[in-house]
XYZ file of C-alpha atoms in Angstrom:
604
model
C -32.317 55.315 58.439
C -33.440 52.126 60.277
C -32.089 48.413 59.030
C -36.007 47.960 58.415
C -36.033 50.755 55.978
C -32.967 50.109 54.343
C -33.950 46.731 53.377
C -37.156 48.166 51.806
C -34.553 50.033 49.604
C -33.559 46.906 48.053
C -36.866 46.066 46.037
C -35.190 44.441 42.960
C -37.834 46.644 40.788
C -35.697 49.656 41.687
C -32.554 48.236 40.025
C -32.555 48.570 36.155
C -32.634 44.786 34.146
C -28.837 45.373 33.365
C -27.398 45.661 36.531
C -29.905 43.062 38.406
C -28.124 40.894 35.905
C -24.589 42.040 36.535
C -25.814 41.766 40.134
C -26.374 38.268 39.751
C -23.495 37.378 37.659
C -21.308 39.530 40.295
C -22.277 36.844 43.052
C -21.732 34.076 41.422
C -18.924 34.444 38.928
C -16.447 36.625 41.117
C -12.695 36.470 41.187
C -12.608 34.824 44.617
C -16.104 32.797 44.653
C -15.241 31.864 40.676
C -11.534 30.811 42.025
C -13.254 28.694 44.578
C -15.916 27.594 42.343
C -13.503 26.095 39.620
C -11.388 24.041 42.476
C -14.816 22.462 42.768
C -15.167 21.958 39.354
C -12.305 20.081 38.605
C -13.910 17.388 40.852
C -17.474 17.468 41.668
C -19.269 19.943 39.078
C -21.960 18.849 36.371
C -20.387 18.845 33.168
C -23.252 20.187 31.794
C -22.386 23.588 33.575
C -19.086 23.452 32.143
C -17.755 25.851 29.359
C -15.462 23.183 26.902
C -12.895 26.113 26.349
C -12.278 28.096 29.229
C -13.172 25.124 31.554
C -15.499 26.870 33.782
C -18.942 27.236 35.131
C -20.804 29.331 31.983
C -20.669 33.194 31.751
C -24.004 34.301 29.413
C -23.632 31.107 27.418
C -24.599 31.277 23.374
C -25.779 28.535 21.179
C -23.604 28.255 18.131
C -25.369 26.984 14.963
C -24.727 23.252 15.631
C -26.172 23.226 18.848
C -23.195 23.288 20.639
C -23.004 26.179 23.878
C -20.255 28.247 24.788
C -19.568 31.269 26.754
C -20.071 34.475 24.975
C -16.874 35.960 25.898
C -14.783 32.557 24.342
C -16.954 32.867 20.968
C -15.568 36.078 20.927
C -12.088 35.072 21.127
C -12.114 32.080 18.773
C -10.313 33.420 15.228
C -12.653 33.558 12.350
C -12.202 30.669 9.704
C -12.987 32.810 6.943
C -14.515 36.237 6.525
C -17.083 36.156 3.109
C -18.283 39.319 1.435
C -21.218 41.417 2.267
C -24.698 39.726 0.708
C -28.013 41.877 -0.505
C -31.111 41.001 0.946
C -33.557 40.029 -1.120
C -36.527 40.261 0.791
C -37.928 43.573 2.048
C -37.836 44.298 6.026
C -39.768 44.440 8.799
C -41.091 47.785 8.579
C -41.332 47.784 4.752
C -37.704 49.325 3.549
C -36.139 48.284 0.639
C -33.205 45.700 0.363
C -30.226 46.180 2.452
C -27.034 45.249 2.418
C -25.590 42.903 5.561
C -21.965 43.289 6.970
C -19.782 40.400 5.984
C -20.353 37.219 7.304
C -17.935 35.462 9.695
C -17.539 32.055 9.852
C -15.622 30.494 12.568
C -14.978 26.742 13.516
C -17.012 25.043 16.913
C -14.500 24.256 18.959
C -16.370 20.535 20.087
C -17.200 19.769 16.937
C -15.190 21.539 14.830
C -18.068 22.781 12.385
C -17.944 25.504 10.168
C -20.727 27.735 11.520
C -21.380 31.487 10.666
C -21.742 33.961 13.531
C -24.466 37.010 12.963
C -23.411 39.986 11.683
C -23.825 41.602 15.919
C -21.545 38.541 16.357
C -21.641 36.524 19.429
C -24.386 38.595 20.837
C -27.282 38.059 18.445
C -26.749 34.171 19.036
C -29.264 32.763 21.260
C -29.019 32.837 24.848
C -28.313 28.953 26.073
C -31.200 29.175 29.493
C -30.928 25.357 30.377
C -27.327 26.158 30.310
C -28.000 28.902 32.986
C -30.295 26.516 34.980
C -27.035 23.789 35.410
C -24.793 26.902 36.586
C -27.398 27.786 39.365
C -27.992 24.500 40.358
C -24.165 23.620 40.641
C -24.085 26.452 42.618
C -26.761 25.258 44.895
C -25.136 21.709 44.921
C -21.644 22.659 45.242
C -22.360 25.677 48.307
C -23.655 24.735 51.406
C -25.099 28.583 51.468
C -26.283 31.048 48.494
C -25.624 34.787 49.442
C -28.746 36.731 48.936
C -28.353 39.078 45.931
C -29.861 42.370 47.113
C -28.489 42.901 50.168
C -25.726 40.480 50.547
C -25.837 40.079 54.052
C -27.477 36.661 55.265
C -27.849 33.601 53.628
C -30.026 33.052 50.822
C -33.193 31.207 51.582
C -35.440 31.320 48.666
C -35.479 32.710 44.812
C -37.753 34.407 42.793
C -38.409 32.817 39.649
C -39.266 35.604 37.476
C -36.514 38.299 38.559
C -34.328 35.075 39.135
C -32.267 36.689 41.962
C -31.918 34.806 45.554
C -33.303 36.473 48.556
C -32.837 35.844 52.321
C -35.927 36.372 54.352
C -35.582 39.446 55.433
C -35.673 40.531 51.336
C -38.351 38.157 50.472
C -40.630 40.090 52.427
C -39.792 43.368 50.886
C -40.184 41.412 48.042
C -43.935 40.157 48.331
C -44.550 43.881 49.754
C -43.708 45.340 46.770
C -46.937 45.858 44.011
C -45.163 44.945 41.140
C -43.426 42.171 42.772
C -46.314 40.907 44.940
C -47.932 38.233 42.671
C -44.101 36.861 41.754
C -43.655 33.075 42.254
C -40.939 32.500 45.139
C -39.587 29.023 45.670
C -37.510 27.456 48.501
C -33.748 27.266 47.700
C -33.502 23.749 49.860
C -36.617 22.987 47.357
C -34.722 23.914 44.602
C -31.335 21.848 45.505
C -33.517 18.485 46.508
C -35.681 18.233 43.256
C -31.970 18.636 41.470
C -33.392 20.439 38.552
C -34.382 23.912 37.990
C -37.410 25.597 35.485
C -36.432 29.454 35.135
C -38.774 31.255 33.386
C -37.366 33.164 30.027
C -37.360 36.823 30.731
C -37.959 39.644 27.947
C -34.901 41.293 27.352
C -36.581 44.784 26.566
C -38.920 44.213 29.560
C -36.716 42.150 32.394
C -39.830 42.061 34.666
C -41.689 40.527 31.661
C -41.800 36.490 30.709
C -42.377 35.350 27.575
C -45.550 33.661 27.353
C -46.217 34.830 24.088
C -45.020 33.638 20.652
C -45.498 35.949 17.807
C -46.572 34.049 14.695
C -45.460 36.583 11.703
C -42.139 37.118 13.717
C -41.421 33.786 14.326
C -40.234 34.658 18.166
C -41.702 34.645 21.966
C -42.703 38.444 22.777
C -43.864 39.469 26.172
C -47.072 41.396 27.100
C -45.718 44.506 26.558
C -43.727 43.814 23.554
C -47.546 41.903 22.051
C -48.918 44.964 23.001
C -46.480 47.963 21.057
C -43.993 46.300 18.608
C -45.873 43.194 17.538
C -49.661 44.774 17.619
C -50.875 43.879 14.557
C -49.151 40.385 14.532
C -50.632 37.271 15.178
C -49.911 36.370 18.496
C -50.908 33.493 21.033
C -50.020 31.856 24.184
C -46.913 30.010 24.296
C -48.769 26.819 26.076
C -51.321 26.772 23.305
C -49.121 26.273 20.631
C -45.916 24.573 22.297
C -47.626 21.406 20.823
C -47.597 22.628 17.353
C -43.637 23.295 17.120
C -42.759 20.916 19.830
C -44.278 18.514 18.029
C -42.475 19.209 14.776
C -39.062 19.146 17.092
C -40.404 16.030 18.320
C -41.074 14.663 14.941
C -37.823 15.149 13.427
C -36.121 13.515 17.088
C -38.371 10.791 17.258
C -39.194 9.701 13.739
C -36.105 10.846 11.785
C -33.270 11.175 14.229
C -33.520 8.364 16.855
C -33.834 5.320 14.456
C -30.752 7.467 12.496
C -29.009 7.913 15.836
C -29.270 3.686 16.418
C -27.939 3.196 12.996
C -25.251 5.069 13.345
C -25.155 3.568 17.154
C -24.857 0.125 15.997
C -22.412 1.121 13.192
C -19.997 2.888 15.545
C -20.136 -0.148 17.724
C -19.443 -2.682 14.795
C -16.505 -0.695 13.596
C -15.224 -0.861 17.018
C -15.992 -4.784 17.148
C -13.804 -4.767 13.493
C -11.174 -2.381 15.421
C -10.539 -4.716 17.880
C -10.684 -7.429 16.325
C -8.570 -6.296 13.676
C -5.906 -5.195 16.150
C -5.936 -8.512 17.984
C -5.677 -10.273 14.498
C -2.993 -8.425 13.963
C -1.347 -8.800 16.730
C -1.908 -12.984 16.304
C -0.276 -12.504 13.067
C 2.574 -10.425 13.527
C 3.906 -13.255 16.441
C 3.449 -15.651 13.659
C 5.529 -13.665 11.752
C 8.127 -13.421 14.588
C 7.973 -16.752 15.585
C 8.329 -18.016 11.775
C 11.286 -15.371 11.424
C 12.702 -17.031 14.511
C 12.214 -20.621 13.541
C 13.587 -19.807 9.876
C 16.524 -17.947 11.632
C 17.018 -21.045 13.414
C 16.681 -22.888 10.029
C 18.793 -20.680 8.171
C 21.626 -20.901 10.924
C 21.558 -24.544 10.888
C 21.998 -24.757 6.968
C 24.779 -22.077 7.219
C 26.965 -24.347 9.655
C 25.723 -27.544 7.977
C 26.926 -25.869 4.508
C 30.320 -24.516 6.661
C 31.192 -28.551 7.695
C 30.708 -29.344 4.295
C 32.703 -26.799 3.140
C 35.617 -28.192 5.435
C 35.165 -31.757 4.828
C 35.821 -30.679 1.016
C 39.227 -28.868 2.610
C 40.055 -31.587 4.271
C 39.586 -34.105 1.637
C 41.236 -32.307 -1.311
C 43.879 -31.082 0.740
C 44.844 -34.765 2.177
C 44.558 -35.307 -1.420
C 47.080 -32.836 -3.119
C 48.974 -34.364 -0.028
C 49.404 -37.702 -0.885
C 50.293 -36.398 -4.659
C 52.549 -33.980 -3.356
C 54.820 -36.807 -1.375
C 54.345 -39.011 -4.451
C 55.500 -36.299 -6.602
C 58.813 -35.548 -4.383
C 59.606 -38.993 -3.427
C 59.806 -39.707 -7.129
C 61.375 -36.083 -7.909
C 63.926 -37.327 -5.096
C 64.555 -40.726 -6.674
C 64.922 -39.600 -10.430
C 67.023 -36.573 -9.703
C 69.372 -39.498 -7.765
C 69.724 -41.793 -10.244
C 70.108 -38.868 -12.680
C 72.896 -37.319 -11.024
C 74.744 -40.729 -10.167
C 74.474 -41.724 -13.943
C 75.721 -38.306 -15.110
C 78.442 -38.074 -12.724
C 79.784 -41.778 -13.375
C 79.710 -40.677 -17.176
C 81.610 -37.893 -16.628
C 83.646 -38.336 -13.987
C 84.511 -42.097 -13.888
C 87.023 -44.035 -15.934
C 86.245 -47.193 -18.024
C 87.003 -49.627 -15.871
C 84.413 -47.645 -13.499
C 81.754 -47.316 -15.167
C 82.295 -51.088 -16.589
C 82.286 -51.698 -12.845
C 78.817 -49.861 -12.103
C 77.215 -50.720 -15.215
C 74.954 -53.369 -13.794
C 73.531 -51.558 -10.294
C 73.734 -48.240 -12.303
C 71.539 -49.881 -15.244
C 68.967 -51.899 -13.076
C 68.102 -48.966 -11.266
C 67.886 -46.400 -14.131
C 65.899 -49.631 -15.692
C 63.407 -49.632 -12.761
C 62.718 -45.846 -12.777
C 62.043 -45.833 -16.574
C 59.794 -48.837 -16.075
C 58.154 -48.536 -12.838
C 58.827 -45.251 -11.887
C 56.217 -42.476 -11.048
C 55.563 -40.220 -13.979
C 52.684 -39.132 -14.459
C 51.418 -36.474 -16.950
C 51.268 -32.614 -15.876
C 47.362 -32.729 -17.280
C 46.469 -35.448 -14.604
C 48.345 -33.724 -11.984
C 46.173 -31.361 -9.902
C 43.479 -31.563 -12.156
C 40.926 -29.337 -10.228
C 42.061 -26.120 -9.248
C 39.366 -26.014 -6.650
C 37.225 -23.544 -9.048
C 35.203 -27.214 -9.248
C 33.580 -25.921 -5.919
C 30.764 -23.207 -5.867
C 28.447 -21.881 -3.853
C 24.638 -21.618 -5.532
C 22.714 -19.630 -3.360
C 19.303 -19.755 -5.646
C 19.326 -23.611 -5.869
C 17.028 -25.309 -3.522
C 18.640 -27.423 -0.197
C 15.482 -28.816 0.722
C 13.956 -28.294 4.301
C 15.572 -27.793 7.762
C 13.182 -28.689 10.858
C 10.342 -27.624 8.168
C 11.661 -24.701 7.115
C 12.199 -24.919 2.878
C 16.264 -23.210 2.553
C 18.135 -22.498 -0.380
C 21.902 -22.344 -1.457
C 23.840 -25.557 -1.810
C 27.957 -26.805 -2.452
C 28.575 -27.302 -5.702
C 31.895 -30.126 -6.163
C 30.955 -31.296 -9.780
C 34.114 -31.260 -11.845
C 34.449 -30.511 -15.985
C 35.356 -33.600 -17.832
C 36.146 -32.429 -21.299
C 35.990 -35.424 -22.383
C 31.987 -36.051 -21.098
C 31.032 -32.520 -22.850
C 28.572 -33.475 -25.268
C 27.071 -31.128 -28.651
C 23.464 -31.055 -29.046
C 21.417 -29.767 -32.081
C 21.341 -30.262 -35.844
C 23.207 -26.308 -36.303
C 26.406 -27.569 -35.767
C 26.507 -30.063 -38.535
C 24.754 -28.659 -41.101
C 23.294 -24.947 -41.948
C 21.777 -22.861 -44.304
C 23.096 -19.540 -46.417
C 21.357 -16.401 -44.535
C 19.530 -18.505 -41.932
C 20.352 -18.280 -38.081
C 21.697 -22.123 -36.962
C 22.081 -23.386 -33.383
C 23.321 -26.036 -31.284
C 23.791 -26.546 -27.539
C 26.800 -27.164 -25.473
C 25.972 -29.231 -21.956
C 29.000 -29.537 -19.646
C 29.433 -32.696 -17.858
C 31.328 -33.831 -14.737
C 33.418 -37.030 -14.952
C 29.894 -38.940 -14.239
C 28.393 -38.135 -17.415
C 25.763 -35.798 -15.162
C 25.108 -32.038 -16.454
C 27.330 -29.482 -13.609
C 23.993 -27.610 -12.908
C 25.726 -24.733 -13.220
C 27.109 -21.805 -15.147
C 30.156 -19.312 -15.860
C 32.385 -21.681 -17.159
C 34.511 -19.920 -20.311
C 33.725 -21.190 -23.399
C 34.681 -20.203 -26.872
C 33.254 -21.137 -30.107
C 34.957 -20.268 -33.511
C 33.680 -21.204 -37.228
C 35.952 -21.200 -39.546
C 35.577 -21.693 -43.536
C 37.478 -24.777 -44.441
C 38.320 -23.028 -47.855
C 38.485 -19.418 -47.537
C 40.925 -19.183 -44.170
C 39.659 -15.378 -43.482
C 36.218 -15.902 -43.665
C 34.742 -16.526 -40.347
C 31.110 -16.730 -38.593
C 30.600 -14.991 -35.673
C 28.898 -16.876 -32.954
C 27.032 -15.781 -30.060
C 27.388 -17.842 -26.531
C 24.928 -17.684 -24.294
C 25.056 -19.158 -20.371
C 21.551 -20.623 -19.329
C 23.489 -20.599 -15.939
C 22.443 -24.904 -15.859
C 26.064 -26.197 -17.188
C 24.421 -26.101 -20.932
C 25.745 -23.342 -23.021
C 23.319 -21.809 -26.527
C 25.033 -21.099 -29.115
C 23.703 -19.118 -32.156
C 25.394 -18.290 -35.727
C 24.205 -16.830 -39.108
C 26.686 -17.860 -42.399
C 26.628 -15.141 -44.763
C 28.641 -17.738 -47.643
C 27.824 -21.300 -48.184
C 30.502 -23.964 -47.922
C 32.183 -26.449 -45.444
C 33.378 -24.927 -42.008
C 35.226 -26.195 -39.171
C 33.736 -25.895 -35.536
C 35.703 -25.011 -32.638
C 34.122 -25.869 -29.558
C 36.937 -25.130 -26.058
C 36.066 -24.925 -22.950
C 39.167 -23.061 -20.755
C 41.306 -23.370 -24.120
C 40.613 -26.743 -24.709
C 39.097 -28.283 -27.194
C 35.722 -30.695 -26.277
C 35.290 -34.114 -27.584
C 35.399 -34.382 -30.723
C 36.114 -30.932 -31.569
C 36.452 -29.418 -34.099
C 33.486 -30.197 -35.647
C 32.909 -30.506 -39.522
C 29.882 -27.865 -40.459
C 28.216 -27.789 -44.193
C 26.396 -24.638 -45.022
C 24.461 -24.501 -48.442
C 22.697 -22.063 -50.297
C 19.760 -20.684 -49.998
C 16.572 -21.985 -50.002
C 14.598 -21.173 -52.824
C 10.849 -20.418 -52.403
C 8.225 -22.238 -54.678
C 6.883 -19.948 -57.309
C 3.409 -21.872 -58.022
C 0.712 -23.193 -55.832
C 0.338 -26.881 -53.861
C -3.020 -28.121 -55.428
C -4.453 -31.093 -55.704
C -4.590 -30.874 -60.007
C -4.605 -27.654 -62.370
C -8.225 -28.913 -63.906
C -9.593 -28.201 -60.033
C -6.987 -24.773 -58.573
C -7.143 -23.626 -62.184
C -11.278 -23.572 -63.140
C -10.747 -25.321 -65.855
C -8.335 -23.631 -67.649
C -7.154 -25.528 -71.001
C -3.348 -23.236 -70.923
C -3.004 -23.990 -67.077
C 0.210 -25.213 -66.993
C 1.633 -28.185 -63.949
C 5.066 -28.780 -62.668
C 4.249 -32.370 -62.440
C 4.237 -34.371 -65.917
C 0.750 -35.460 -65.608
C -1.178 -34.540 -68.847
C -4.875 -34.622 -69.787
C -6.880 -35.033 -72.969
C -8.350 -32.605 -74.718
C -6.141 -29.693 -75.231
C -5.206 -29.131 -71.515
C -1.423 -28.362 -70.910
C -1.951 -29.925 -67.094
C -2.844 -32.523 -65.267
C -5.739 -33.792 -63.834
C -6.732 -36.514 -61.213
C -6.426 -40.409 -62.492
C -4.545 -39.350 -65.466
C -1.094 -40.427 -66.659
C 1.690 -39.175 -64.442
C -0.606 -37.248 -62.270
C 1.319 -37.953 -58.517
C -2.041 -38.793 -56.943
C -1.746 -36.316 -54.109
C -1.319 -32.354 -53.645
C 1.939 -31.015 -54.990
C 3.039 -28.017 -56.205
C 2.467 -26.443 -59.318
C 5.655 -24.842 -60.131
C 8.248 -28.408 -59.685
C 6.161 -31.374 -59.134
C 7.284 -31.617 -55.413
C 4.059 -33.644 -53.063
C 6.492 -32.118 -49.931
C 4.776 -28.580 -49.365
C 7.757 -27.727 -46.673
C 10.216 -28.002 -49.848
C 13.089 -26.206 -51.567
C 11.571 -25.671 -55.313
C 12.936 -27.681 -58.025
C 12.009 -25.906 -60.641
C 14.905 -25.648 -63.741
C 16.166 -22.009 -64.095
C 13.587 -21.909 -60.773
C 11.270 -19.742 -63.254
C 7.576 -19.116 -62.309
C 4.683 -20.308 -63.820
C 3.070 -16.941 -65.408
C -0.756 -18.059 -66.129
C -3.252 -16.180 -67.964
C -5.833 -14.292 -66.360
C -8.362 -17.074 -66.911
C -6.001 -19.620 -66.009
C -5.295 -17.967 -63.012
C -4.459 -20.897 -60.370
C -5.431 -20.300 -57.024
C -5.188 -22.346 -53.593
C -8.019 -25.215 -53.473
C -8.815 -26.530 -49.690
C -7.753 -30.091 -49.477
């Protein structure tokens, strides 16, 4: 057969739909031209021809619910999110059968997006083919090949495409193209046309009829039909051209873009951008702050380290101080040890060991220097000696040291030493008390300047002791504000006189102990503080008054500018005008009125 005969063979007509597609997709998605294809792609290739999972140019790409376009083949392989139960349809179908019942419904996640979205029950295949997808992938491949391989006979160079069977032709095909009747009237564009105007228009083939467009749109269906489908499966439908009604549901599209979407899409535009404006400049404020904080941490450090030495020289000036101090008393102490014990042991050992005429003979030098030591010797008492143990210096880390380079620090020496003798008592509850009643007092520790030591854990005792009954004794309670003062609490269960013992280290404060009267209980008045019985009583002639004012007329009290009426409130019960008052009733019996002479509280 002759090469002119043999191209006449390859009329695309004579190929069925599927494999001019596989045909197609052959060519430009095989091993070696898709190997080469994706080195390109890494670089120069339109992201819009770009599969998000597998990373390459698009292989029958699907639109997923939420608009988002994948390849077929990676739909398939994503794992389902969850699989629900088979649903009844409610509504009858196409050709008038009763309900039926659908498969179960998968539901998978969009990988961009990550959407739930539920696939159809013929899964990835019954989603809708993604054409402006397809139009990207052949013009990358126009853009990214110098050359297009013709798709029938894959011998030369393709040099123009046909847009309705969408297959590329060299020349030689392209004639036995346009010779072909069914082909003839087919609309055949340059493939250098194509690649300048960098955009492509395929035109949306029938899948029952491949040699069929869609120009139709099938109102009852609610789908684009071509000619031949109009004419046998939607014949009775209402049907019309697509370019008549594009404005109808383009418009609606275009509605819901223009006036719903866009001003929503600048909202959310401007929003995004202001919480990136906060982002950042929450991040740099953040960053401005936490240097602050490092450079205050620093500068504090620095503070802190300065008041630690400054606190460490004081600390050694104290050392040095007391310890030339016990010094000086220790030399004092043995050079006066050394000179007693001399004399002592000279005067012992004449007395024993010398004759009379000896110790006549010494008695003058012996005497005037035993003389001088008992006179002007050093002696002083073992109290004065060494009086601070050093316990008389404390560290108080919570009390304030005032600032370093303007930094506020804390913790200061404490040298104050107890002077027993400066102690002082303060409070009425440790001279006098009441039977039942909780008493109290306050002990404040002083240095040997009379000022307050400022601070605690010194040990102090308190005992109370009856005066008269030796084993009857009132617990006290001590309680260290931690500010040298000392609260002291105490409940007597017996009246009488009591001795208070107040020591602090087992000695006894000034004036310690301290002479404590307790008496009885105070008893509560029994009547009511009025102003008269005539007024609290109503008028009651057998009211009777603790007070010994009297009134005419048969009343048994008193009444206001009669005789021996106080002239102010008092009570009713003893007389007494104090209304913070221990009754003096005798026998401290309670009025008992009658029910008309009832008295009752009058506001004075």
């Amino acid at each position: 057969m002759s090469q002119p005969e043999q191209k006449e063979n390859l009329d695309p007509q004579s190929y069925s739909p599927q494999e001019q597609k596989e045909s197609l997709d052959s060519k430009s998605h095989s091993p070696q031209g898709q190997s080469d294809s994706n080195q390109k792609c890494l670089t120069e290739v339109n992201p819009k021809a770009v599969c998000r999972v597998c990373k390459r140019l698009y292989r029958d790409p699907k639109i997923l619910p939420c608009l988002h376009s994948f390849c077929a083949d990676c739909i398939r392989q994503l794992n389902p999110f969850s699989v629900s139960g088979p649903n009844v349809k409610q509504t009858l179908s196409k050709d008038g059968q009763p309900p039926t019942v659908d498969q179960k419904v998968t539901t998978v996640l969009c990988p961009d997006c990550d959407t739930e979205v539920d696939l159809p029950p013929s899964g990835a295949d019954g989603l809708t083919t993604d054409h402006l997808a397809l139009d990207e992938v052949f013009l990358q491949t126009l853009l990214t090949h110098n050359s297009v391989r013709c798709d029938l006979c894959s011998d030369g160079d393709a040099e123009l495409r046909c847009e309705v069977c969408c297959v590329n032709l060299c020349e030689f095909c392209s004639q036995a193209h346009r010779r072909q009747r069914r082909t003839s009237a087919h609309t055949v564009q340059s493939v250098q046309e194509l690649k300048a105007q960098g955009r492509l228009s395929r035109p949306v083939l029938c899948s029952l009829h491949p040699a069929q467009e869609l120009r139709l749109f099938c109102e009852s269906c609610d789908q684009p039909v071509c000619l031949e489908c109009a004419a046998t499966f939607h014949r009775e439908h209402d049907c019309s051209a697509a370019r008549d009604i594009i404005h109808h549901h383009g418009g609606r599209i275009r509605d819901l873009v223009v006036g719903r979407l866009q001003p929503r899409l600048q909202r959310l535009e401007e929003s995004l951008m202001k919480v990136e404006i906060t982002q950042d400049a929450l991040q740099a404020r953040m960053e401005a702050t936490a240097e602050d904080v490092r450079a205050f941490a620093r500068g504090y450090a620095a503070s802190v380290e300065t008041h630690c030495l400054s606190l460490l020289r004081r600390l050694e000036e104290l050392r040095v101080q007391r310890r030339n101090q016990l010094h000086l008393q220790k030399v004092q102490l043995q050079q006066a040890l050394s000179d007693t014990r001399g004399g002592v042991r000279f005067a012992e050992r004449l007395l024993a060991c010398g004759s009379d005429a000896e110790i006549l003979n010494a008695k003058g030098v012996t005497l005037a220097r035993l003389t001088s030591l008992v006179e002007s010797g050093y002696d002083p008492s073992p109290a004065t000696v060494a009086p601070d143990d050093s316990s008389s210096i404390h560290f108080l880390p919570g009390e304030g040291a005032g600032e370093v380079d303007g930094y506020p620090v804390v913790g200061v020496i404490q040298t104050q030493t107890l002077d027993l003798s400066r102690c002082t008592i303060e409070g009425e509850g440790v001279q006098v008390g009441r039977q039942g009643q909780p008493g109290h007092f306050t002990l404040v520790c002083r240095d040997s300047a009379g000022q307050p030591l400022g601070r605690g854990g010194e040990n102090v005792l308190v005992s109370i002791i009856n005066k008269d009954k030796k084993n009857c004794m009132v617990e006290a309670t001590v309680f260290d504000k931690n500010d040298g003062s000392f609260s002291v609490s105490y409940t007597p269960a017996e009246p009488g006189s009591y001795s208070v013992w107040v020591c602090v280290k087992a000695q006894h404060v000034k004036g310690s102990p301290f002479p404590l009267t307790v008496t009885r209980r105070l008893r509560r008045h029994a009547g009511t503080f009025h102003c008269c019985t005539f007024c609290s009583s109503g008028g009651a002639k057998d009211a009777r008054c603790g007070c010994p004012g009297t009134m005419p007329g048969g009343f048994q009290g008193c009444g206001h500018g009669h005789k021996g009426h106080p002239g102010q409130p008092h009570w009713s019960c003893c007389g007494s005008t104090q209304e913070q008052s221990e009754c003096r009733a005798p026998g401290h019996r309670p009025v008992t009125p009658t029910v008309r002479g009832q008295l009752r509280t009058v506001e004075l």
